């Protein structure tokens, strides 16, 4: 890695991790800027958690490098995790200890003034009233909130969270999202994996999409939307002839019939020409509606179908 | 201020103190002398040919060490393996290892804390056995002088001191067993494999002593060091087996502990 920037929360270059014949992570680059709420998207088994484990120094990459605020978690632990907190997969605790005792343990393992923050973080995640109960009796959602509390003990500048709303009820999900927004508002950088696209759309400023171990998109959500082919819905007085015209035009992509509408991808100039051609053919246009690409559609475009698609490059 | 190995050790002990199985092990060790003395009270015979066994019914001081002679064949190793074999693997399987490894302690410090806590547990086991042995034995047979293994009469107070020393000598090879258990726990990531492996390790040592008829080898097997405390109860103290127990046990502990540090500090912490 040529230049080391101590302000960049996460910088990963060419991360590779192999388990025997399985290539779990394939040349992954990640760039998380200060203040980002960075969404890490991908289907199950795409390599999200493996990559996140490498960020936290739990796994050694076969190739590639990670820097957290300029420090290498493979060779500079625990110092490389100063100012960094989080968890991968479900946060786990000592079930035979109370929530507060668990926090005391983690605070002791953090050193410094972490222990002084225990009551504050319990208040923040709403677990103060259950802090005296053994964690073995906590629900999944409570453990998730305790996981966030344990992370906040470190007063991090970078928070790395794996599916943070997993196991939470709708109210808990709403509260967690509000909390993450608030933390980001205070200047904390948040790196979160999620399979909830609505969550990513609501929270994240930048995203990367991983598929079969490789990053297929990294950039802002706005750029991702802009990179998508525009899609149109068309209803005319003669759908059969219209469909034949669409199929015969090589500039029109994926024309399909959905109910009484024709749906197709094309650029704006082609659509203008098509509308003229339909009018010239005596076909009336009842509706020609451009459709904004949803994140869900973009996600499926990036993660399904041809296993080796061209990579969408965000504009720098 | 950054946490230290002592921080990890303190919390490992607190974790042990919060688990029932800790008390089951220590409780079982404490119960052994009580059961032993109770059984002897119900009959006239006894293991009088065991080391210090001829003191039974004359003084309570010898009780703990006679019980230890029987426990040294398997029980002490079992109790040790149960904790040492579990102390890393349990956290690995439970997913808490990935949580503590992302804090401000080095991996070596975390493992160091676990090793010290396991050793503390072993010492607690023996201390519990000695304590109830002394109390139970004294109640049953009094606090009287002991005839040592070379036939000399030793005052009760002096014998009490020797009992502590004998127990310390006995603990050394047991700590080596614990070290091997910790090594397996760190390497196999499976409590069951580490516990069974530790017991097999001890049995193999016993088997080598039984099957290989080459006396010099026997002196340097770990299992032979469990009898080194006999040297303490001779007049004068017979040091060669005691000294040998110290360095042989240290060697048997150093290798697995070094390997455990090497593996633990470098290995991947994968899925839950």
Coordinates of C-alpha atoms in Angstrom, one line a residue:
Chain A
X1 CA 0.0 0.0 0.0
X2 CA 1.7 3.1 -1.2
X3 CA 0.4 5.9 0.9
X4 CA -0.8 5.5 4.5
X5 CA -3.5 8.0 5.5
X6 CA -4.2 8.1 9.2
X7 CA -7.5 9.8 8.6
X8 CA -9.0 7.1 6.4
X9 CA -11.1 4.8 8.6
X10 CA -10.9 1.7 6.3
X11 CA -8.7 1.1 3.3
X12 CA -8.4 -2.5 2.0
X13 CA -6.5 -3.5 -1.1
X14 CA -6.7 -6.8 -2.9
X15 CA -7.9 -8.9 0.0
X16 CA -8.0 -12.6 -0.8
X17 CA -9.1 -15.4 1.4
X18 CA -9.3 -19.0 0.3
X19 CA -10.6 -22.0 2.2
X20 CA -9.2 -24.9 0.3
X21 CA -10.7 -24.8 -3.2
X22 CA -13.3 -22.1 -2.2
X23 CA -12.4 -18.6 -2.9
X24 CA -14.3 -16.8 -0.1
X25 CA -12.9 -13.3 -0.8
X26 CA -11.5 -12.3 -4.2
X27 CA -9.3 -9.2 -4.5
X28 CA -11.6 -7.0 -2.5
X29 CA -10.9 -3.3 -2.3
X30 CA -12.8 -1.2 0.3
X31 CA -12.6 2.6 0.9
X32 CA -14.5 4.0 3.8
X33 CA -14.2 7.7 4.2
X34 CA -14.6 9.7 7.5
X35 CA -18.2 10.2 8.3
X36 CA -19.6 7.6 6.0
X37 CA -22.4 5.3 6.9
X38 CA -21.1 2.6 4.6
X39 CA -23.3 -0.3 3.6
X40 CA -21.7 -3.6 2.7
X41 CA -24.2 -5.5 0.7
X42 CA -24.3 -9.0 -0.7
X43 CA -26.2 -12.2 -0.6
X44 CA -25.6 -14.8 2.0
X45 CA -22.2 -16.5 1.5
X46 CA -20.9 -13.7 -0.7
X47 CA -18.0 -13.1 1.6
X48 CA -19.2 -10.1 3.7
X49 CA -18.4 -11.6 7.1
X50 CA -15.1 -13.1 6.0
X51 CA -14.0 -9.7 4.7
X52 CA -15.2 -8.0 8.0
X53 CA -13.3 -10.6 10.0
X54 CA -10.2 -9.6 8.1
X55 CA -10.9 -5.9 8.9
X56 CA -11.0 -6.7 12.6
X57 CA -7.8 -8.8 12.5
X58 CA -9.7 -12.1 13.3
X59 CA -8.7 -13.7 10.0
X60 CA -5.5 -13.4 8.1
X61 CA -5.9 -12.7 4.4
X62 CA -3.9 -14.9 2.0
X63 CA -3.1 -11.7 0.0
X64 CA -3.8 -8.1 0.3
X65 CA -3.7 -5.5 3.0
X66 CA -6.0 -3.6 5.4
X67 CA -5.5 -0.3 7.1
X68 CA -7.7 1.1 9.8
X69 CA -6.8 4.7 10.3
X70 CA -3.5 3.9 8.7
X71 CA -2.7 0.9 10.9
X72 CA -2.5 -2.7 10.0
X73 CA -4.8 -5.0 12.0
X74 CA -2.8 -8.1 10.8
X75 CA 0.5 -6.9 12.4
X76 CA -0.3 -4.1 14.8
X77 CA -2.9 -5.5 17.2
X78 CA -4.3 -4.3 19.5
X79 CA -3.1 -0.8 18.6
X80 CA -4.7 -1.0 15.1
X81 CA -8.1 -1.3 16.8
X82 CA -7.7 1.9 18.8
X83 CA -10.8 3.9 18.0
X84 CA -12.4 0.9 16.3
X85 CA -15.2 -1.3 17.7
X86 CA -17.8 -3.7 16.4
X87 CA -18.7 -7.3 15.9
X88 CA -19.1 -9.9 13.2
X89 CA -22.0 -12.3 13.0
X90 CA -24.2 -12.4 16.1
X91 CA -22.5 -10.8 19.2
X92 CA -21.8 -13.4 21.8
X93 CA -21.5 -13.0 25.6
X94 CA -21.0 -15.0 28.8
X95 CA -24.5 -16.2 29.5
X96 CA -23.7 -17.0 33.1
X97 CA -22.7 -13.3 33.8
X98 CA -25.2 -10.4 34.0
X99 CA -25.3 -7.8 31.2
X100 CA -23.5 -5.4 33.5
X101 CA -20.8 -7.9 34.4
X102 CA -20.3 -8.6 30.7
X103 CA -19.9 -4.9 30.1
X104 CA -17.4 -4.7 33.0
X105 CA -15.4 -7.5 31.5
X106 CA -15.2 -5.9 28.1
X107 CA -14.5 -2.5 29.7
X108 CA -11.6 -4.1 31.6
X109 CA -10.3 -5.6 28.4
X110 CA -10.4 -2.1 26.8
X111 CA -8.7 -0.3 29.7
X112 CA -8.7 3.4 29.9
X113 CA -11.9 5.0 31.0
X114 CA -14.2 2.5 29.3
X115 CA -15.7 1.4 32.6
X116 CA -16.9 4.9 33.3
X117 CA -19.2 4.6 30.2
X118 CA -21.1 1.5 31.3
X119 CA -24.2 3.3 32.6
X120 CA -24.2 5.7 29.6
X121 CA -24.1 2.9 27.0
X122 CA -26.8 0.9 28.9
X123 CA -29.0 4.0 28.7
X124 CA -28.2 4.5 25.0
X125 CA -29.3 0.9 24.1
X126 CA -32.1 0.8 26.6
X127 CA -30.9 -2.1 28.6
X128 CA -30.4 -0.4 32.0
X129 CA -33.4 -2.1 33.5
X130 CA -32.2 -5.6 32.5
X131 CA -28.5 -5.1 33.2
X132 CA -28.7 -7.1 36.4
X133 CA -30.1 -10.2 34.6
X134 CA -27.9 -12.9 33.3
X135 CA -27.3 -12.7 29.5
X136 CA -28.3 -16.3 29.1
X137 CA -31.9 -15.1 29.6
X138 CA -31.7 -12.3 27.0
X139 CA -33.6 -12.4 23.8
X140 CA -31.8 -12.2 20.4
X141 CA -32.7 -8.5 20.1
X142 CA -31.3 -7.7 23.6
X143 CA -28.1 -9.4 22.8
X144 CA -27.9 -7.4 19.6
X145 CA -28.3 -4.2 21.7
X146 CA -25.8 -5.4 24.2
X147 CA -23.4 -6.0 21.3
X148 CA -23.8 -2.3 20.3
X149 CA -23.3 -1.3 24.0
X150 CA -20.1 -3.3 24.2
X151 CA -18.9 -1.6 21.0
X152 CA -19.8 1.9 22.3
X153 CA -17.7 1.3 25.4
X154 CA -14.7 1.9 23.3
X155 CA -15.9 5.3 22.3
X156 CA -15.0 4.4 18.7
X157 CA -14.4 6.6 15.7
X158 CA -15.2 3.7 13.5
X159 CA -18.0 1.2 14.2
X160 CA -18.1 -2.1 12.3
X161 CA -21.4 -3.9 12.6
X162 CA -22.6 -7.1 11.0
X163 CA -26.3 -7.0 10.4
X164 CA -27.0 -4.8 13.4
X165 CA -30.8 -5.0 13.2
X166 CA -30.8 -8.8 13.1
X167 CA -33.2 -10.2 15.6
X168 CA -34.7 -6.9 16.6
X169 CA -38.5 -6.3 16.6
X170 CA -39.8 -3.4 14.4
X171 CA -39.6 -0.9 17.2
X172 CA -36.0 -2.1 18.0
X173 CA -35.1 -1.8 14.3
X174 CA -36.5 1.8 14.2
X175 CA -34.6 2.7 17.4
X176 CA -31.3 1.1 16.1
X177 CA -31.5 3.0 12.9
X178 CA -32.2 6.2 14.7
X179 CA -29.3 5.5 17.0
X180 CA -26.9 4.8 14.1
X181 CA -28.0 8.0 12.4
X182 CA -27.4 9.9 15.6
X183 CA -23.9 8.3 16.1
X184 CA -23.1 9.2 12.5
X185 CA -24.3 12.7 13.1
X186 CA -21.8 13.0 15.9
X187 CA -19.0 12.2 13.4
X188 CA -18.7 8.5 13.9
X189 CA -17.9 6.5 10.8
X190 CA -20.1 3.4 10.5
X191 CA -19.4 0.3 8.4
X192 CA -22.4 -2.0 8.4
X193 CA -23.3 -5.1 6.5
X194 CA -26.9 -5.7 5.8
X195 CA -29.2 -7.7 3.6
X196 CA -32.1 -5.3 4.3
X197 CA -32.0 -3.0 1.3
X198 CA -34.5 -0.6 2.7
X199 CA -32.3 -0.2 5.7
X200 CA -29.3 0.5 3.5
X201 CA -31.2 3.0 1.4
X202 CA -32.4 4.8 4.6
X203 CA -29.1 4.8 6.4
X204 CA -26.1 4.6 4.1
X205 CA -24.3 7.3 2.2
X206 CA -22.0 4.9 0.3
X207 CA -22.2 1.2 -0.4
X208 CA -20.2 -1.7 -1.8
X209 CA -21.8 -4.8 -3.2
X210 CA -20.0 -8.1 -3.0
X211 CA -20.9 -11.1 -5.0
X212 CA -19.1 -14.5 -4.9
X213 CA -16.3 -12.9 -3.0
X214 CA -15.7 -10.0 -5.4
X215 CA -16.8 -6.4 -5.2
X216 CA -19.1 -5.6 -8.1
X217 CA -19.9 -2.0 -7.1
X218 CA -18.4 0.5 -4.7
X219 CA -19.6 4.1 -4.6
X220 CA -22.4 6.3 -3.5
X221 CA -26.0 5.2 -3.6
X222 CA -26.8 8.1 -5.9
X223 CA -24.1 7.0 -8.3
X224 CA -25.5 3.5 -8.2
X225 CA -28.9 4.7 -9.1
X226 CA -27.5 6.8 -11.9
X227 CA -25.5 3.9 -13.3
X228 CA -28.6 1.9 -13.9
X229 CA -30.2 1.6 -17.3
X230 CA -33.4 3.6 -17.4
X231 CA -36.5 1.4 -17.6
X232 CA -39.8 2.4 -19.1
X233 CA -43.4 1.1 -18.9
X234 CA -45.4 1.5 -22.1
X235 CA -49.1 0.9 -22.9
X236 CA -50.4 1.5 -26.4
X237 CA -53.5 0.9 -28.5
X238 CA -51.8 -2.1 -30.2
X239 CA -49.5 -3.9 -27.8
X240 CA -48.7 -6.8 -30.2
X241 CA -47.4 -4.5 -32.9
X242 CA -45.6 -2.3 -30.3
X243 CA -43.9 -5.4 -28.9
X244 CA -42.7 -6.4 -32.4
X245 CA -41.3 -2.9 -32.9
X246 CA -39.5 -3.1 -29.6
X247 CA -38.1 -6.6 -30.2
X248 CA -36.9 -5.5 -33.6
X249 CA -34.9 -2.5 -32.3
X250 CA -31.4 -3.5 -31.1
X251 CA -31.1 -0.4 -28.9
X252 CA -34.0 -1.7 -26.8
X253 CA -33.0 -4.1 -24.0
X254 CA -35.0 -6.8 -22.3
X255 CA -38.5 -5.9 -23.7
X256 CA -41.0 -8.0 -21.7
X257 CA -44.7 -8.0 -21.1
X258 CA -46.0 -7.4 -17.6
X259 CA -49.8 -7.6 -17.5
X260 CA -51.1 -5.1 -20.0
X261 CA -47.8 -3.2 -20.1
X262 CA -44.6 -3.5 -22.0
X263 CA -41.5 -3.0 -19.9
X264 CA -38.1 -2.3 -21.5
X265 CA -34.7 -0.6 -21.0
X266 CA -33.5 2.1 -23.4
X267 CA -31.8 5.4 -23.4
X268 CA -33.8 8.6 -23.7
X269 CA -33.0 9.3 -27.4
X270 CA -34.1 5.8 -28.3
X271 CA -37.4 6.3 -26.5
X272 CA -38.1 9.6 -28.3
X273 CA -37.5 7.8 -31.7
X274 CA -39.7 4.9 -30.6
X275 CA -42.6 7.3 -29.7
X276 CA -42.3 8.9 -33.1
X277 CA -42.2 5.5 -34.9
X278 CA -45.3 4.4 -33.0
X279 CA -47.2 7.5 -33.9
X280 CA -46.2 7.1 -37.6
X281 CA -47.5 3.5 -37.4
X282 CA -50.8 4.8 -36.2
X283 CA -50.4 3.4 -32.7
X284 CA -51.7 5.5 -29.9
X285 CA -49.6 5.9 -26.7
X286 CA -51.7 5.6 -23.6
X287 CA -48.8 5.7 -21.2
X288 CA -45.0 5.9 -21.4
X289 CA -43.6 6.1 -17.9
X290 CA -39.9 6.2 -16.9
X291 CA -39.3 4.0 -13.8
X292 CA -36.7 4.9 -11.2
X293 CA -34.5 1.9 -10.5
X294 CA -35.0 0.6 -6.9
X295 CA -32.0 -0.5 -4.9
X296 CA -33.6 -3.9 -4.8
X297 CA -33.6 -4.1 -8.6
X298 CA -30.0 -2.8 -8.8
X299 CA -28.9 -5.3 -6.1
X300 CA -30.4 -8.2 -8.0
X301 CA -28.9 -7.0 -11.2
X302 CA -25.5 -6.9 -9.5
X303 CA -25.7 -10.2 -7.6
X304 CA -27.7 -12.5 -9.8
X305 CA -27.4 -14.0 -13.3
X306 CA -24.0 -14.1 -15.0
X307 CA -21.5 -15.0 -12.3
X308 CA -18.9 -12.8 -14.0
X309 CA -20.6 -9.6 -14.9
X310 CA -18.8 -6.4 -15.9
X311 CA -18.1 -4.4 -12.8
X312 CA -20.0 -1.2 -12.5
X313 CA -17.6 1.5 -11.7
X314 CA -18.7 4.5 -9.7
X315 CA -17.6 7.9 -10.9
X316 CA -14.9 9.1 -8.6
Chain B
X1 CA -3.9 2.7 30.5
X2 CA -3.8 -0.5 28.6
X3 CA -5.0 -3.7 30.2
X4 CA -2.4 -6.3 31.2
X5 CA -2.2 -10.1 31.5
X6 CA -3.3 -9.7 35.1
X7 CA -6.5 -8.0 33.9
X8 CA -7.2 -11.1 31.7
X9 CA -6.2 -13.4 34.6
X10 CA -8.5 -11.6 37.1
X11 CA -11.5 -11.9 34.7
X12 CA -10.7 -15.5 33.9
X13 CA -10.9 -16.3 37.6
X14 CA -14.1 -14.4 37.9
X15 CA -15.6 -16.4 35.0
X16 CA -14.5 -19.6 36.7
X17 CA -16.1 -18.5 40.0
X18 CA -19.3 -17.8 38.1
X19 CA -19.7 -21.3 36.7
X20 CA -21.2 -24.3 38.6
X21 CA -18.8 -26.8 37.1
X22 CA -15.9 -25.0 38.9
X23 CA -17.6 -25.7 42.2
X24 CA -18.4 -29.3 41.2
X25 CA -14.7 -30.0 40.6
X26 CA -13.4 -28.2 43.8
X27 CA -16.3 -29.7 45.8
X28 CA -15.5 -33.2 44.6
X29 CA -11.9 -32.7 45.6
X30 CA -13.0 -31.4 49.0
X31 CA -15.4 -34.3 49.4
X32 CA -12.9 -37.1 48.7
X33 CA -11.2 -37.1 52.2
X34 CA -14.6 -36.9 53.9
X35 CA -15.8 -39.9 52.0
X36 CA -12.5 -41.7 52.7
X37 CA -12.6 -41.1 56.4
X38 CA -16.3 -42.0 56.6
X39 CA -15.7 -45.3 54.8
X40 CA -12.8 -46.1 57.2
X41 CA -15.0 -45.3 60.1
X42 CA -17.4 -48.1 59.0
X43 CA -14.7 -50.8 58.7
X44 CA -11.5 -51.9 60.5
X45 CA -9.2 -52.3 57.4
X46 CA -7.6 -49.6 55.3
X47 CA -5.0 -48.8 52.7
X48 CA -2.2 -49.2 55.3
X49 CA 0.4 -50.1 52.6
X50 CA 0.0 -46.8 50.8
X51 CA 2.6 -44.2 51.4
X52 CA 1.9 -42.7 54.8
X53 CA -1.0 -45.2 55.1
X54 CA 0.4 -46.7 58.3
X55 CA -0.5 -43.4 60.0
X56 CA -4.2 -43.7 59.3
X57 CA -6.2 -44.0 62.5
X58 CA -3.3 -42.6 64.4
X59 CA -3.2 -39.0 63.1
X60 CA -5.4 -37.0 60.8
X61 CA -2.5 -35.2 59.1
X62 CA -1.7 -38.1 56.7
X63 CA -5.2 -38.4 55.4
X64 CA -5.0 -35.9 52.6
X65 CA -1.8 -37.3 51.2
X66 CA -3.1 -40.9 51.3
X67 CA -6.2 -39.7 49.4
X68 CA -4.0 -37.9 47.0
X69 CA -2.1 -41.1 46.3
X70 CA -5.3 -42.6 45.0
X71 CA -6.4 -39.5 43.3
X72 CA -3.1 -39.1 41.5
X73 CA -3.8 -42.2 39.4
X74 CA -6.7 -40.5 37.5
X75 CA -9.0 -38.2 39.5
X76 CA -6.7 -35.2 39.7
X77 CA -5.9 -35.4 36.0
X78 CA -9.6 -35.7 35.1
X79 CA -10.6 -32.6 37.1
X80 CA -7.6 -30.7 35.6
X81 CA -8.4 -31.8 32.1
X82 CA -12.0 -30.7 32.5
X83 CA -11.0 -27.1 33.1
X84 CA -7.8 -26.8 31.1
X85 CA -9.2 -28.5 28.0
X86 CA -12.2 -26.3 28.0
X87 CA -10.8 -22.9 28.8
X88 CA -10.0 -21.7 25.2
X89 CA -12.2 -24.1 23.2
X90 CA -15.3 -23.2 25.1
X91 CA -14.9 -19.5 24.1
X92 CA -14.1 -20.5 20.6
X93 CA -17.3 -22.6 20.3
X94 CA -19.4 -20.0 22.2
X95 CA -18.3 -17.2 20.0
X96 CA -17.0 -15.0 22.8
X97 CA -13.4 -15.4 21.6
X98 CA -14.1 -13.2 18.6
X99 CA -15.5 -10.6 20.9
X100 CA -12.6 -10.4 23.4
X101 CA -10.0 -10.6 20.6
X102 CA -11.2 -7.3 19.2
X103 CA -10.5 -5.4 22.5
X104 CA -7.2 -3.9 23.7
X105 CA -5.5 -7.0 24.9
X106 CA -2.9 -8.9 22.9
X107 CA -3.7 -12.5 22.1
X108 CA -0.8 -13.6 24.2
X109 CA -2.1 -11.7 27.2
X110 CA -5.5 -13.3 26.9
X111 CA -3.9 -16.8 26.7
X112 CA -1.6 -15.9 29.5
X113 CA -4.6 -15.0 31.7
X114 CA -6.2 -18.3 30.8
X115 CA -3.1 -20.3 31.7
X116 CA -2.7 -18.6 35.0
X117 CA -6.4 -19.1 35.8
X118 CA -6.2 -22.8 34.9
X119 CA -3.2 -23.1 37.2
X120 CA -5.0 -21.3 40.0
X121 CA -7.9 -23.8 39.6
X122 CA -5.5 -26.8 39.9
X123 CA -4.0 -25.3 43.1
X124 CA -7.5 -24.6 44.4
X125 CA -8.4 -28.3 43.8
X126 CA -5.4 -29.5 45.8
X127 CA -5.9 -26.9 48.5
X128 CA -9.5 -28.0 48.9
X129 CA -8.5 -31.6 49.2
X130 CA -5.8 -30.8 51.7
X131 CA -8.0 -28.5 53.8
X132 CA -10.9 -31.0 54.2
X133 CA -8.3 -33.8 54.6
X134 CA -6.7 -32.1 57.5
X135 CA -9.9 -31.0 59.1
X136 CA -11.7 -34.3 58.6
X137 CA -8.6 -36.4 59.5
X138 CA -8.0 -34.3 62.7
X139 CA -11.6 -34.6 63.8
X140 CA -11.5 -38.4 63.2
X141 CA -8.0 -39.3 64.4
X142 CA -6.5 -36.2 66.1
X143 CA -3.6 -33.9 65.3
X144 CA -0.8 -36.3 66.3
X145 CA 2.8 -36.9 65.1
X146 CA 3.5 -38.7 61.9
X147 CA 5.8 -41.7 61.2
X148 CA 7.4 -40.6 57.9
X149 CA 8.4 -42.8 55.0
X150 CA 11.9 -43.5 56.4
X151 CA 10.4 -44.5 59.8
X152 CA 11.1 -41.4 61.7
X153 CA 8.7 -39.7 64.0
X154 CA 7.8 -36.2 62.9
X155 CA 5.9 -33.7 65.1
X156 CA 2.4 -32.8 64.0
X157 CA 3.3 -29.2 63.3
X158 CA 6.3 -30.2 61.2
X159 CA 4.2 -32.8 59.4
X160 CA 1.7 -30.1 58.6
X161 CA 4.4 -28.0 57.0
X162 CA 5.6 -31.1 55.1
X163 CA 2.1 -31.7 53.8
X164 CA 2.0 -28.3 52.2
X165 CA 5.4 -28.9 50.7
X166 CA 4.4 -32.3 49.4
X167 CA 1.2 -30.8 47.9
X168 CA 3.3 -28.2 46.1
X169 CA 5.6 -30.9 44.7
X170 CA 2.5 -32.9 43.6
X171 CA 1.0 -29.8 41.9
X172 CA 3.9 -29.4 39.5
X173 CA 3.3 -32.3 37.2
X174 CA -0.4 -31.6 37.5
X175 CA 0.3 -28.1 36.1
X176 CA 2.1 -29.8 33.2
X177 CA -1.1 -31.9 32.5
X178 CA -3.0 -28.6 32.6
X179 CA -0.6 -27.1 30.1
X180 CA -1.1 -29.9 27.7
X181 CA -4.9 -29.5 28.1
X182 CA -4.6 -25.8 27.3
X183 CA -2.5 -26.6 24.3
X184 CA -5.1 -29.0 23.0
X185 CA -7.9 -26.5 23.8
X186 CA -6.2 -23.8 21.7
X187 CA -5.3 -26.1 18.8
X188 CA -8.4 -28.3 18.5
X189 CA -11.0 -25.6 19.3
X190 CA -13.1 -28.5 20.7
X191 CA -13.6 -28.9 24.5
X192 CA -14.4 -32.6 24.1
X193 CA -11.4 -33.3 22.0
X194 CA -9.1 -31.4 24.3
X195 CA -10.4 -33.0 27.5
X196 CA -10.3 -36.6 26.1
X197 CA -6.9 -35.9 24.5
X198 CA -5.5 -34.7 27.8
X199 CA -6.7 -37.9 29.5
X200 CA -5.3 -40.0 26.7
X201 CA -2.0 -38.2 27.0
X202 CA -1.8 -39.1 30.7
X203 CA -2.9 -42.7 30.0
X204 CA -0.2 -43.1 27.3
X205 CA 2.4 -41.9 29.8
X206 CA 1.2 -44.6 32.3
X207 CA 1.1 -47.2 29.5
X208 CA 4.7 -46.4 28.5
X209 CA 5.8 -46.9 32.1
X210 CA 3.9 -50.2 32.2
X211 CA 5.0 -51.6 28.9
X212 CA 8.5 -50.3 28.4
X213 CA 10.8 -52.1 30.9
X214 CA 13.6 -49.7 30.8
X215 CA 13.8 -48.1 34.2
X216 CA 15.7 -44.9 33.3
X217 CA 12.8 -43.9 31.0
X218 CA 10.3 -44.3 33.8
X219 CA 12.0 -41.6 35.9
X220 CA 11.5 -39.1 33.1
X221 CA 7.9 -39.7 32.3
X222 CA 5.4 -37.2 33.6
X223 CA 3.3 -39.8 35.4
X224 CA 6.3 -40.8 37.5
X225 CA 6.6 -37.2 38.9
X226 CA 3.3 -37.6 40.8
X227 CA 5.2 -39.8 43.3
X228 CA 8.0 -37.2 43.8
X229 CA 6.4 -35.8 46.9
X230 CA 7.4 -39.0 48.8
X231 CA 10.9 -37.5 49.0
X232 CA 9.5 -34.7 51.1
X233 CA 8.3 -37.2 53.8
X234 CA 11.7 -38.8 54.3
X235 CA 14.3 -37.9 56.9
X236 CA 16.4 -36.3 55.7
X237 CA 14.4 -35.0 52.7
X238 CA 15.3 -37.0 49.6
X239 CA 15.8 -34.3 47.0
X240 CA 16.6 -36.1 43.7
X241 CA 13.0 -37.1 42.8
X242 CA 11.8 -33.6 43.9
X243 CA 14.3 -31.8 41.8
X244 CA 13.7 -34.2 38.9
X245 CA 9.9 -33.6 39.2
X246 CA 10.5 -29.9 38.9
X247 CA 12.6 -29.8 35.8
X248 CA 10.9 -32.8 34.0
X249 CA 7.5 -31.2 34.7
X250 CA 8.7 -27.8 33.6
X251 CA 9.9 -29.3 30.3
X252 CA 6.6 -31.1 29.8
X253 CA 4.8 -27.8 30.4
X254 CA 7.1 -25.5 28.4
X255 CA 6.7 -27.3 25.1
X256 CA 2.9 -27.4 24.9
X257 CA 2.6 -23.9 26.3
X258 CA 5.1 -22.5 23.7
X259 CA 3.1 -24.2 21.0
X260 CA -0.2 -22.9 22.4
X261 CA 1.1 -19.3 22.3
X262 CA 2.4 -19.8 18.8
X263 CA -0.8 -21.2 17.5
X264 CA -3.2 -19.0 19.4
X265 CA -1.4 -15.8 18.5
X266 CA -1.5 -16.5 14.7
X267 CA -4.6 -18.6 14.0
X268 CA -7.8 -17.5 12.3
X269 CA -10.9 -17.0 14.4
X270 CA -13.5 -18.2 11.9
X271 CA -17.3 -18.8 12.2
X272 CA -19.2 -19.2 15.5

